[in-house]
Amino acid sequence: MNESRSPGASAADRRAGVSPGSRQPPRSTAAVPWLVDAGLVLPTVLVTRAGSHTAFVRVFPLVATPQAQSAGRRLGYPLERLLPEADWLLWNDSGGLTDARIGALADAFNRGGVRAFAYAGAGPPARMGAEGCGRLRRLGEIHPAAEDGTVFVEVVLHDPLFGDTPESPPSAQTVVYGPAEDLELLQEVAGERFVIEPVPEIGGVAALQIEHTEVAAGLTSLEALVAEFDAVLRDSGLQGPIHVIDRRGASGCGC
């Protein structure tokens, strides 16, 4: 499941520095947020580990995926788009990917004109190596500031906490990545609905984590959770994709 959210006009106007009502209503464009047409959505990527030799490069908005792929290749990083409709790219390096190299990719994007964030401890379990697991932390030397309200949301499913039957609800955790200012805003708004654990970094917040015990207990569905978080993004004036990642059955420690 992958959904995108565009902020309301008031939030977009506030970020763009224009007065509400000062422009014509946005065009309705199928499958493309209207902010793309207004020039207020900047191509942004999130780089996280996919394996010991691979990394995911998730792209927002979807229409910027070819641009991100071309930029990566121009910068010396051969990124593959395995599915034509996918909003993610795959970076494969047979020599093995250290956290430092993942951070270097994000820095190269930022220097090359594409906003990028990279994280360690955000990948699958550590059967692939020590760097695939551990404390969630931001990588790279360049950390873009909040500009257009783009954050990346992952709802990660793990093995059930209660029961071991196929019908047992999975445990679920939400992780939100992005600029510290946007994360702090989201924490303030979403704190009324969720118990949020911020991941601190020097001078701010690196990410947000939310454990969804209500899903594990069977008190709500995954679909309802995604819809509620979609509403939280809207209320915060933020935008970005929501990816559901299924890691049930994975061995090793969780990340």
Short mmCIF file of C-alpha atoms in Angstrom, two decimals, residues 96 103 119 124 126 143 153 192 235 249:
data_model
loop_
_atom_site.label_atom_id
_atom_site.label_comp_id
_atom_site.label_asym_id
_atom_site.label_seq_id
_atom_site.Cartn_x
_atom_site.Cartn_y
_atom_site.Cartn_z
CA GLY A 96 28.70 -4.00 0.18
CA GLY A 103 24.94 8.75 3.72
CA TYR A 119 18.96 6.82 7.72
CA PRO A 124 15.37 -5.09 7.62
CA ALA A 126 20.38 -7.73 10.93
CA HIS A 143 20.31 17.71 6.39
CA VAL A 153 6.02 7.62 6.44
CA GLU A 192 -3.23 14.07 20.54
CA ASP A 235 -4.16 18.34 9.75
CA GLY A 249 8.65 -13.82 9.31
#
